mmCIF file of C-alpha atoms in Angstrom:
data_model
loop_
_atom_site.group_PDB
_atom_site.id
_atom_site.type_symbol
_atom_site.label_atom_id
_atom_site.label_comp_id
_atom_site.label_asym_id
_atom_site.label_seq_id
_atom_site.Cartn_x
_atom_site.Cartn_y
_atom_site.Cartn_z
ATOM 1 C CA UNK A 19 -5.550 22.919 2.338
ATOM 2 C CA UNK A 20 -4.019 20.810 4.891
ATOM 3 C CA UNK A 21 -5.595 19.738 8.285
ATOM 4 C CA UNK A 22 -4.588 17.923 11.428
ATOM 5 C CA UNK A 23 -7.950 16.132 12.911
ATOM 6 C CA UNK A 24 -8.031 15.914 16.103
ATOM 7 C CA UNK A 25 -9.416 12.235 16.114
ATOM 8 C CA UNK A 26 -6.260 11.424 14.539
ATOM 9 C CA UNK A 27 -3.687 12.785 17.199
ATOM 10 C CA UNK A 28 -2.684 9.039 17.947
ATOM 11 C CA UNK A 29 -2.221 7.995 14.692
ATOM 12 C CA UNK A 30 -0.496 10.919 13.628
ATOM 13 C CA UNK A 31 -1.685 11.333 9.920
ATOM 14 C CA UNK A 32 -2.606 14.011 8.256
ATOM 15 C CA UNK A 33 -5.378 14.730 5.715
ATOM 16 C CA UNK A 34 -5.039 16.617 2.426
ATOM 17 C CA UNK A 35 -8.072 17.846 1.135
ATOM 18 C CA UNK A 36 -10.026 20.969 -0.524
ATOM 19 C CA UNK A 37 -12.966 22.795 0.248
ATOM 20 C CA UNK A 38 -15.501 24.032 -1.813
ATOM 21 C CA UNK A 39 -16.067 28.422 -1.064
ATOM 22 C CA UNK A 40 -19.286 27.968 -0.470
ATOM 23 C CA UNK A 41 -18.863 25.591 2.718
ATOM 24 C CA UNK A 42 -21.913 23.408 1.218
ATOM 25 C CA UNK A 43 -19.873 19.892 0.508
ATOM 26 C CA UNK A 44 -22.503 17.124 1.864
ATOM 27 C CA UNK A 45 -21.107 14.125 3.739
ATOM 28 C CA UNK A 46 -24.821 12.075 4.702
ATOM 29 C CA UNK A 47 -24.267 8.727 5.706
ATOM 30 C CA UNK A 48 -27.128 6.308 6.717
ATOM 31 C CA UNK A 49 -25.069 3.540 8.355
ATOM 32 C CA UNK A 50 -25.988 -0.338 7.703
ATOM 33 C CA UNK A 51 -24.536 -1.497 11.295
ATOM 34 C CA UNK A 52 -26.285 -4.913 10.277
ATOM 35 C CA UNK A 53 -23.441 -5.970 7.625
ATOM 36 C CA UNK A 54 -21.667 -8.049 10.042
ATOM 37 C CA UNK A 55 -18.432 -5.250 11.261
ATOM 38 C CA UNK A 56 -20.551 -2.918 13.380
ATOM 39 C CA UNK A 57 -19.146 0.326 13.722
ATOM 40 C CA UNK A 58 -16.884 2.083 16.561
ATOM 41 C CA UNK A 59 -19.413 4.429 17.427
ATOM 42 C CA UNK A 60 -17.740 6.616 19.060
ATOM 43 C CA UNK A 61 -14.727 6.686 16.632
ATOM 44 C CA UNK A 62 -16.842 7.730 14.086
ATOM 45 C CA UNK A 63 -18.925 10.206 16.111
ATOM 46 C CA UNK A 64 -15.239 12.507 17.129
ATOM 47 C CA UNK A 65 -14.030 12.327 13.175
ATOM 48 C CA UNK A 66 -17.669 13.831 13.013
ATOM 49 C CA UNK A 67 -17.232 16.550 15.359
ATOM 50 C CA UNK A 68 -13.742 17.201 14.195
ATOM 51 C CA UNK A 69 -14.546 18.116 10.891
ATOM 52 C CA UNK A 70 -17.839 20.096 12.223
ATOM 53 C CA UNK A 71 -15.288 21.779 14.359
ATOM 54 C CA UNK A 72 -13.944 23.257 11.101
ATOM 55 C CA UNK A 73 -17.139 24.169 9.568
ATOM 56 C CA UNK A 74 -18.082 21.679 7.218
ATOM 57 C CA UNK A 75 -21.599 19.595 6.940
ATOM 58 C CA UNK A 76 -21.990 16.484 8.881
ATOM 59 C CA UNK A 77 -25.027 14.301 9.093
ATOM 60 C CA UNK A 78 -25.241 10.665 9.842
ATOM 61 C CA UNK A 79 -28.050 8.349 10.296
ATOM 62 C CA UNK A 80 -28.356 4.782 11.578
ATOM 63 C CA UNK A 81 -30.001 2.845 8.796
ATOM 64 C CA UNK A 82 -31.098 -0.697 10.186
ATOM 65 C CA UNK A 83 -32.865 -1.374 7.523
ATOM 66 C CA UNK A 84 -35.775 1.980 8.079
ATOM 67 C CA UNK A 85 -36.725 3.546 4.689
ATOM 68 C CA UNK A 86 -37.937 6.308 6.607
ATOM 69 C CA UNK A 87 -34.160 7.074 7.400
ATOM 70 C CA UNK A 88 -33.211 7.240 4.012
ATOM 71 C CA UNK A 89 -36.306 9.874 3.539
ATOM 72 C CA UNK A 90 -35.121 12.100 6.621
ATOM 73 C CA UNK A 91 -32.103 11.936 5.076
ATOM 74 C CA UNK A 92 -33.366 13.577 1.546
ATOM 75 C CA UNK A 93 -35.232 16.001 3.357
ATOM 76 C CA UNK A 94 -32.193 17.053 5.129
ATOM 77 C CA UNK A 95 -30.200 17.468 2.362
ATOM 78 C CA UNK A 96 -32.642 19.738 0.453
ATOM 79 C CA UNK A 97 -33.560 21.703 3.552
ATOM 80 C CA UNK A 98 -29.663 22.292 3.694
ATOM 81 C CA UNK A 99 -29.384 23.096 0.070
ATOM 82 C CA UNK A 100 -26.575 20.734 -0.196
ATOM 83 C CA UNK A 101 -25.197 18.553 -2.846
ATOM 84 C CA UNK A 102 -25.746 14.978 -2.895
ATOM 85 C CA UNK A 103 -25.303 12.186 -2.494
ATOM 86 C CA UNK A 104 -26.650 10.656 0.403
ATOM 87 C CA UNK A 105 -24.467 7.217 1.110
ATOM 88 C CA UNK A 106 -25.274 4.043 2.433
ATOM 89 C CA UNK A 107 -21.850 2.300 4.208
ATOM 90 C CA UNK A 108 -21.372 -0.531 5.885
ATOM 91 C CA UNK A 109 -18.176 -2.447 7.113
ATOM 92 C CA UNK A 110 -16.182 -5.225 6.722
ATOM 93 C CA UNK A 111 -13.359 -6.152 9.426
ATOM 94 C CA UNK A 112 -9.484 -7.536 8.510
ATOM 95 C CA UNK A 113 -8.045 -8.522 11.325
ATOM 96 C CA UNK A 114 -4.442 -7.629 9.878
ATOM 97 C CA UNK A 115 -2.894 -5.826 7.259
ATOM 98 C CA UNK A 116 -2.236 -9.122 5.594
ATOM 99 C CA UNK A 117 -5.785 -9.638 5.151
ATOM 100 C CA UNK A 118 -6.971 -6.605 4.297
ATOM 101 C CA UNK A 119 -4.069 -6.385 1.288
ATOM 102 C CA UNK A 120 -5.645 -9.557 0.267
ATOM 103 C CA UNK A 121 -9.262 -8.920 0.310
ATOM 104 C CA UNK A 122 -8.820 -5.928 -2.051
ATOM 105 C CA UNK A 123 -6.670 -8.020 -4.587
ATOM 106 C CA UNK A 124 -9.566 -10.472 -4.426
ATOM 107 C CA UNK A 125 -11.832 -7.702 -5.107
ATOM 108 C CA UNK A 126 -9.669 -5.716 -7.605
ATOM 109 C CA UNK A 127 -9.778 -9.100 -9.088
ATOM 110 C CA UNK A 128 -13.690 -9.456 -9.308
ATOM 111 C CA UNK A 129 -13.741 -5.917 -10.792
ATOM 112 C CA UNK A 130 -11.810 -7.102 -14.032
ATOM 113 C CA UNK A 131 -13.729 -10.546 -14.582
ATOM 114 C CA UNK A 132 -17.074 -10.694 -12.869
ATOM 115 C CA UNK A 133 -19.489 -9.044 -14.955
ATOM 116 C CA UNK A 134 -21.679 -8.469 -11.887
ATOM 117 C CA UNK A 135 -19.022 -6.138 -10.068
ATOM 118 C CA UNK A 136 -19.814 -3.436 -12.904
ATOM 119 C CA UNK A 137 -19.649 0.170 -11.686
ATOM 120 C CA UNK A 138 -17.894 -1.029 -8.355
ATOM 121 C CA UNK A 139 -14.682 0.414 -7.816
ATOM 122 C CA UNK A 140 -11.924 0.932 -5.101
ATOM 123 C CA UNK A 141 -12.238 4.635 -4.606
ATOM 124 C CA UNK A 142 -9.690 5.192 -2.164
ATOM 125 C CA UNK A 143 -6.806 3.184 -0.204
ATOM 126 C CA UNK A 144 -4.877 3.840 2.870
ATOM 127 C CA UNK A 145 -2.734 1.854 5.369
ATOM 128 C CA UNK A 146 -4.943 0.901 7.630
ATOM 129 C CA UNK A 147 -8.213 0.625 5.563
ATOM 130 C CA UNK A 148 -9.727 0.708 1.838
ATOM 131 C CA UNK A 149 -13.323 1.871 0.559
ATOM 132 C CA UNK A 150 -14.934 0.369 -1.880
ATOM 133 C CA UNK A 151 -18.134 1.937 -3.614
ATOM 134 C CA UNK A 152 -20.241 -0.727 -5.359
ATOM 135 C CA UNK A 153 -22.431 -0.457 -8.199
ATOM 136 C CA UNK A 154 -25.811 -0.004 -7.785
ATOM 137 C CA UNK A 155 -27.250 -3.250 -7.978
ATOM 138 C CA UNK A 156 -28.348 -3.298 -3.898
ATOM 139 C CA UNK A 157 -28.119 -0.195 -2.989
ATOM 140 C CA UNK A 158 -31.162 1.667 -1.228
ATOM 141 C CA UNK A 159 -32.771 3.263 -4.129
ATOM 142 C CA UNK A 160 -31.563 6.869 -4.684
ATOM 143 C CA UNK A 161 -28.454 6.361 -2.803
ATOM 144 C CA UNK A 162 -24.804 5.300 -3.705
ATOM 145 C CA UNK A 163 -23.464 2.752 -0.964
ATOM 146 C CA UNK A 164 -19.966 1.370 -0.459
ATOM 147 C CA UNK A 165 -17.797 -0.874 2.594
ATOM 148 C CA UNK A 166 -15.426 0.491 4.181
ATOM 149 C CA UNK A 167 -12.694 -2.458 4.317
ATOM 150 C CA UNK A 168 -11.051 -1.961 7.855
ATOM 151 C CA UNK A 169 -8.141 -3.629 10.062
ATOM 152 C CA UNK A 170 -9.913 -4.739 13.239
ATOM 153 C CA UNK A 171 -8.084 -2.181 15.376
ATOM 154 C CA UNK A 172 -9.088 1.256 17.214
ATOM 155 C CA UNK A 173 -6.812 3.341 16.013
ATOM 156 C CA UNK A 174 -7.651 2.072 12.501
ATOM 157 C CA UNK A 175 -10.816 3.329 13.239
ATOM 158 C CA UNK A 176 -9.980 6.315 14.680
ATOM 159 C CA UNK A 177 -8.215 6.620 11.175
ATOM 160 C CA UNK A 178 -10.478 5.266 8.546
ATOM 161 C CA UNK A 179 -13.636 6.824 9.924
ATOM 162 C CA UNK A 180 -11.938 10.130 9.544
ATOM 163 C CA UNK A 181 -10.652 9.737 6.147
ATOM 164 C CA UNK A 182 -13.484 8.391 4.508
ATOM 165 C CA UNK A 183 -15.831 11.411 5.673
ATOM 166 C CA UNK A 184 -12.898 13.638 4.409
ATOM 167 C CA UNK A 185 -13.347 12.055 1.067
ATOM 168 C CA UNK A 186 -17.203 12.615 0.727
ATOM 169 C CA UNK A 187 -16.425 16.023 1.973
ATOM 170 C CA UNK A 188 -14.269 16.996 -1.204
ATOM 171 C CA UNK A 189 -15.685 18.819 -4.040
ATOM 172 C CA UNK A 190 -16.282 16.669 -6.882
ATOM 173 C CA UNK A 191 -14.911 16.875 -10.349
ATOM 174 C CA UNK A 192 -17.521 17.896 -13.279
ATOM 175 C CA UNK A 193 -17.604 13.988 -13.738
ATOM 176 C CA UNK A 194 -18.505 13.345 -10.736
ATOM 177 C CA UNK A 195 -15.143 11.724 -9.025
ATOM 178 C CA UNK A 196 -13.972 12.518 -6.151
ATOM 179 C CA UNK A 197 -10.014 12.989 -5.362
ATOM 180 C CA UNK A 198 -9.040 10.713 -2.225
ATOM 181 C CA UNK A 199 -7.577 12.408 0.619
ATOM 182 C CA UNK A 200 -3.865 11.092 1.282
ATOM 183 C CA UNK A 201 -3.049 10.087 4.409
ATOM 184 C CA UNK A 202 0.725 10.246 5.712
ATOM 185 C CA UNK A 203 1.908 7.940 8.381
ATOM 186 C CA UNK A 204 4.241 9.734 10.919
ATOM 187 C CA UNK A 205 5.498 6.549 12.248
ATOM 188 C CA UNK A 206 6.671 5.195 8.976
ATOM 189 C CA UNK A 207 8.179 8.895 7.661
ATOM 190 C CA UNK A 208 10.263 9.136 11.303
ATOM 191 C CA UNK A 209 11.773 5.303 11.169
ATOM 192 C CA UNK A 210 12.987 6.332 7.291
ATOM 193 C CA UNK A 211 14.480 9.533 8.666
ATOM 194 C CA UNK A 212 16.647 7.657 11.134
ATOM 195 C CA UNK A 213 17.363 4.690 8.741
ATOM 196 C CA UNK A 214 20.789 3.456 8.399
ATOM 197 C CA UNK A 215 22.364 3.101 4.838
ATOM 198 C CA UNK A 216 20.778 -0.583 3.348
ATOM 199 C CA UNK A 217 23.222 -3.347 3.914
ATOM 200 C CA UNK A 218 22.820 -6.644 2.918
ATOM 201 C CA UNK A 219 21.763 -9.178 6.271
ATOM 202 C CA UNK A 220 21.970 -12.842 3.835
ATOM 203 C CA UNK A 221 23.265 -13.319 0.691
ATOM 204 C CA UNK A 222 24.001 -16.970 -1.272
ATOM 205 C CA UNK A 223 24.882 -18.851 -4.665
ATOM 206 C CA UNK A 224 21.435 -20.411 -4.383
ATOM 207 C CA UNK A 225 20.534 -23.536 -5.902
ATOM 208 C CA UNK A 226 17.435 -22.350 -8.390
ATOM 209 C CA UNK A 227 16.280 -25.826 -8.895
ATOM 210 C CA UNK A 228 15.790 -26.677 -5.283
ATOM 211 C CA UNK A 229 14.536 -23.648 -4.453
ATOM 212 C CA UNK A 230 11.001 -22.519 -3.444
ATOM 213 C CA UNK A 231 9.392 -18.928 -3.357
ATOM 214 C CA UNK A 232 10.753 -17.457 0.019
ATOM 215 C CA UNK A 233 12.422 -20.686 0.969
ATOM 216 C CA UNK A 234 16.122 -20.625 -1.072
ATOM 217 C CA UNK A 235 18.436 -22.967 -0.841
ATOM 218 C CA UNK A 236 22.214 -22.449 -0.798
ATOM 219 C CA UNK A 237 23.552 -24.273 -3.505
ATOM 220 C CA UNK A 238 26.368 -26.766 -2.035
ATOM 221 C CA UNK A 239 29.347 -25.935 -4.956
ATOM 222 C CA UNK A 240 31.115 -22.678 -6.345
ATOM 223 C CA UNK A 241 31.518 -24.867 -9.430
ATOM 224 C CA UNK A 242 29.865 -23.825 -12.513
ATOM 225 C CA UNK A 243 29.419 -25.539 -15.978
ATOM 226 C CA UNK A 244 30.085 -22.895 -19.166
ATOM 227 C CA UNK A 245 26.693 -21.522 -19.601
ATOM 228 C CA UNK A 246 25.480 -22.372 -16.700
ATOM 229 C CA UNK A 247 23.692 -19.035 -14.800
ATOM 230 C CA UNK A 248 24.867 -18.250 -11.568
ATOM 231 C CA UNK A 249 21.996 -17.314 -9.455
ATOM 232 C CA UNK A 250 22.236 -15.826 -5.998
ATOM 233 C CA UNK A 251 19.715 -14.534 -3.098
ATOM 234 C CA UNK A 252 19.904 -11.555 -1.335
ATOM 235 C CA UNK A 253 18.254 -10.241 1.251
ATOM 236 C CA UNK A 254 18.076 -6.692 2.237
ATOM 237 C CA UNK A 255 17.550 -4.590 5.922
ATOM 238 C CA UNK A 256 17.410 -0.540 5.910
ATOM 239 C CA UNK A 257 15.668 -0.332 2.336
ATOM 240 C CA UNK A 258 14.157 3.285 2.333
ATOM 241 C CA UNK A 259 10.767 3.459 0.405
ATOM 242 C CA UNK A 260 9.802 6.547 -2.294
ATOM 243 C CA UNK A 261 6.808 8.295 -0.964
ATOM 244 C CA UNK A 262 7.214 6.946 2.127
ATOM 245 C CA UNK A 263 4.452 6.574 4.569
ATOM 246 C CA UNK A 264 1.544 6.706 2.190
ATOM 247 C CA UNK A 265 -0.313 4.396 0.028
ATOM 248 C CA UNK A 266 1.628 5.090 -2.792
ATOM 249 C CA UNK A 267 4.664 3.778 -1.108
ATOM 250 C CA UNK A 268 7.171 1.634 -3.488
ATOM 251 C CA UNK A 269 10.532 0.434 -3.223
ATOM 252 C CA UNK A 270 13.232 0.720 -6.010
ATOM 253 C CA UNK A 271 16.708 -1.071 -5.998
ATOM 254 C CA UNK A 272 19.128 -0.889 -9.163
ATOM 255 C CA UNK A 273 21.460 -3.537 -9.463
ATOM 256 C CA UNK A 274 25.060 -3.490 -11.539
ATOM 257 C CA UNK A 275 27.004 -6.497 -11.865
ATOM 258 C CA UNK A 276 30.970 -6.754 -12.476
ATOM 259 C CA UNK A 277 33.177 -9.943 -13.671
ATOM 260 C CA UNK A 278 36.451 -9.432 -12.086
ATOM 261 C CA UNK A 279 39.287 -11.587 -12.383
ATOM 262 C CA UNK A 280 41.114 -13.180 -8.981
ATOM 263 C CA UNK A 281 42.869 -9.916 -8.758
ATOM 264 C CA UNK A 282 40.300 -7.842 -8.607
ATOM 265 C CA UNK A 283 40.704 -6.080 -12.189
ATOM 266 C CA UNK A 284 37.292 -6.138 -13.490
ATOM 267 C CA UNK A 285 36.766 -7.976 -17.029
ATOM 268 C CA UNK A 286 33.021 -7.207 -17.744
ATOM 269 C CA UNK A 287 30.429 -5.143 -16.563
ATOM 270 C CA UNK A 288 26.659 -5.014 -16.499
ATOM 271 C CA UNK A 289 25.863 -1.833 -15.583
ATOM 272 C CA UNK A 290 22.007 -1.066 -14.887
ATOM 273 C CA UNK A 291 21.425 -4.990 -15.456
ATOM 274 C CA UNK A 292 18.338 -4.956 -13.681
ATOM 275 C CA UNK A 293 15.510 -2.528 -11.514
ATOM 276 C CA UNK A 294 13.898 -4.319 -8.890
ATOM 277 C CA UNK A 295 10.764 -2.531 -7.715
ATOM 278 C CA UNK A 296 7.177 -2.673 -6.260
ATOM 279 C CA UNK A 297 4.387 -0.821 -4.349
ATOM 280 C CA UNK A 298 5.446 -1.400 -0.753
ATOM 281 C CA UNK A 299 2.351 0.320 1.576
ATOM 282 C CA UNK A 300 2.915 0.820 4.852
ATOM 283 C CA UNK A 301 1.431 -2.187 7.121
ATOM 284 C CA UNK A 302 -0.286 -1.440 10.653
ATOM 285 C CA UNK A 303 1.285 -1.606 13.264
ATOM 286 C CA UNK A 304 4.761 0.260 11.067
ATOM 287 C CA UNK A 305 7.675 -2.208 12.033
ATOM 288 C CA UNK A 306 11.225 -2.199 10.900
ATOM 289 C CA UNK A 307 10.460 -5.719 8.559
ATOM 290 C CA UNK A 308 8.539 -3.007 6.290
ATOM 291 C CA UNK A 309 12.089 -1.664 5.071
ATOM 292 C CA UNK A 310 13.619 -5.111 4.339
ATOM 293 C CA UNK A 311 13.561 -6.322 0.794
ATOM 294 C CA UNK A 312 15.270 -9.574 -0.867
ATOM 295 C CA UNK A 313 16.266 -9.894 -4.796
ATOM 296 C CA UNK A 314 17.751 -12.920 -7.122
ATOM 297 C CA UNK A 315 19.480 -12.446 -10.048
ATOM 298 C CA UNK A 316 21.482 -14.481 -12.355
ATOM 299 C CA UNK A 317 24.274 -14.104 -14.966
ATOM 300 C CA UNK A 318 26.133 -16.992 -17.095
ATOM 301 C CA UNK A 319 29.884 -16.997 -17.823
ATOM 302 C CA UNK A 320 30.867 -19.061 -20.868
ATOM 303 C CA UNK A 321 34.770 -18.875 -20.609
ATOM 304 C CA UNK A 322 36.211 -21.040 -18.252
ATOM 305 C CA UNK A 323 38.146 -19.771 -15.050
ATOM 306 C CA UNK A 324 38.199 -18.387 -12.071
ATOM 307 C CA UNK A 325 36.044 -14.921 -11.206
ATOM 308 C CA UNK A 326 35.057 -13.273 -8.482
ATOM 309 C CA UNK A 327 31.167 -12.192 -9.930
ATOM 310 C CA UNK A 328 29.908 -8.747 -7.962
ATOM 311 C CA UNK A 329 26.241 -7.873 -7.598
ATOM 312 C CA UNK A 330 25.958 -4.341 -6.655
ATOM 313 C CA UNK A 331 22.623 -3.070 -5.249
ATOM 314 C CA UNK A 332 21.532 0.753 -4.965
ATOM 315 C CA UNK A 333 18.986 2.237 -2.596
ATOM 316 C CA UNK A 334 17.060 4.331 -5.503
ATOM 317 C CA UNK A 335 14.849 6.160 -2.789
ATOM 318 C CA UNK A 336 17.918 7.314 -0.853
ATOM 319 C CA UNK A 337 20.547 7.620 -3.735
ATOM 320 C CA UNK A 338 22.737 9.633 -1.556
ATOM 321 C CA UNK A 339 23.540 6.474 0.434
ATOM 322 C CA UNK A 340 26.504 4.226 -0.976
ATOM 323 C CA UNK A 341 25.859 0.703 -2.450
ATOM 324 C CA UNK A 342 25.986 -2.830 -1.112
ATOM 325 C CA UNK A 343 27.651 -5.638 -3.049
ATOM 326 C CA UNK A 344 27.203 -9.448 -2.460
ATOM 327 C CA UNK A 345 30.869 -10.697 -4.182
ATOM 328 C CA UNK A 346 31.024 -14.667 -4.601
ATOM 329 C CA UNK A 347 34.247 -16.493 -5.905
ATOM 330 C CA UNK A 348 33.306 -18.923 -8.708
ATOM 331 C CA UNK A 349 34.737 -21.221 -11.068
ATOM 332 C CA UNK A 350 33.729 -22.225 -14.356
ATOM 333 C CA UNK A 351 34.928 -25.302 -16.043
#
């Protein structure tokens, strides 16, 4: 089932999730607002009454550190005849999406060599925010707890608060896991739909030795010794993504290569010589910089002579569109 929340008319995503027949999916929160984020209060309270507005079982407490919250909270839940669990969240503020993307590699990190992260786990991701359910080691007893990891930003929160009820209100498995909701950013999805074909904005015979991750350096000669690999830079505007708009976002660019001779007559080819892809998730705020892309590749020439060496690139999100082709004269000798 598909729904539009209302708390998320500015942000324009939309929610994917399922509900259970009998309407009794439990979303309790107790809410640590002494973590150090502090919550948008009344962010959280409309993604509340948005999804009460379709039926569904809301309760949230305010935890500050009263046990007797965590017991109303028990007793509500068996008065209701709901499913547990009961979950204690807390926050913890990005201020960009730079630093949120690096917080949960640092965590994602932990997970596979700190022995103490055991049973913590990144449960769900989206643009604008991440949660994170830790293991039990400090949690309130007879209660799960997680952090919801959040770009300092209101519509974020308009967002994330939204989302990350919508995942405690989905049915579990039979073991026990949840399926994330998946959120789709409008923005993103409308700039693709308008995006021109990818064309190439720099490209250069760089000089590998001199150059530095995301600083190359154009190398000063065409001049090549046999052997020697002729590396170039490119770098890339319009570069649709697959999925685009969610978290699952990636790019995907193919890349053929041709000798040719001065002519034009083409001597060798490479075709398929390389894929260059990642996961490319939307940032917040969505601006055009999120379609650009650069790639280097190499190839050595062992004959001496003059060539004209052709990298061809290929949008592999948007294969209908034609290719772009950084062509450099070089000789070898």
């Amino acid at each position: 089932m598909k729904i539009l929340l209302s708390t998320l008319a500015l942000s324009g995503h939309l929610i994917s999730s399922a509900v259970a027949e009998d309407g009794k999916i439990p979303a309790y929160f107790v809410l640590d607002q002494t973590y150090g984020g502090g919550f948008d209060t009344a962010a959280w309270q409309a993604a509340i009454d948005a999804i009460k507005g379709h039926g569904r079982l809301v309760h949230t407490y305010n935890f500050a550190g009263d046990k007797q919250v965590v017991s109303q909270a028990q007793q509500d839940v068996a008065k209701a005849n709901a499913q547990k669990p009961i979950y204690l969240v807390n926050e913890k503020v990005a201020k960009d999406s730079t630093e949120l993307r690096q917080s949960l590699a640092t965590f994602k990190e932990q997970l596979r060599n700190d022995t103490n992260s055991k049973g913590s786990q990144v449960v769900a991701e989206w643009p604008m925010c991440a949660l994170v359910e830790q293991g039990s080691e400090g949690a309130v007893r007879a209660m799960q707890g997680g952090v919801i990891l959040l770009i300092d930003h209101p519509q974020a929160a308009a967002h994330c608060y939204a989302m990350v009820q919508s995942y405690f209100l989905t049915p579990a498995a039979p073991d026990g896991k949840r399926a994330a909701p998946v959120s789709v950013d409008a923005t993103t999805v409308a700039m693709q739909a308008t995006l021109p074909p990818m064309k190439l904005a720099r490209h250069i015979l760089a000089d590998k030795a001199a150059s530095k991750p995301g600083d190359f350096v154009e190398r000063p000669t065409n001049v090549f010794k046999p052997g020697e690999e002729i590396f170039v830079y490119a770098y890339f505007e319009n570069v649709g993504r697959i999925n685009v708009g969610t978290p699952m976002s990636s790019y995907e660019i193919g890349l053929d290569i041709e000798v040719r001779d001065p002519a034009g007559k083409v001597v060798r080819t490479f075709p398929d010589a390389h894929v260059f892809k990642a996961e490319s998730p939307p940032p917040f705020p969505v601006s055009a910089k999120h379609f650009t892309n650069f790639a280097t590749a190499g190839i050595a020439l062992h004959d001496p002579g003059d060539y004209v060496v052709a990298y061809i690139f290929h949008d592999r999100s948007r294969p209908e569109t034609p290719p772009v082709t950084a062509a450099f004269e070089v000789t070898v000798k």
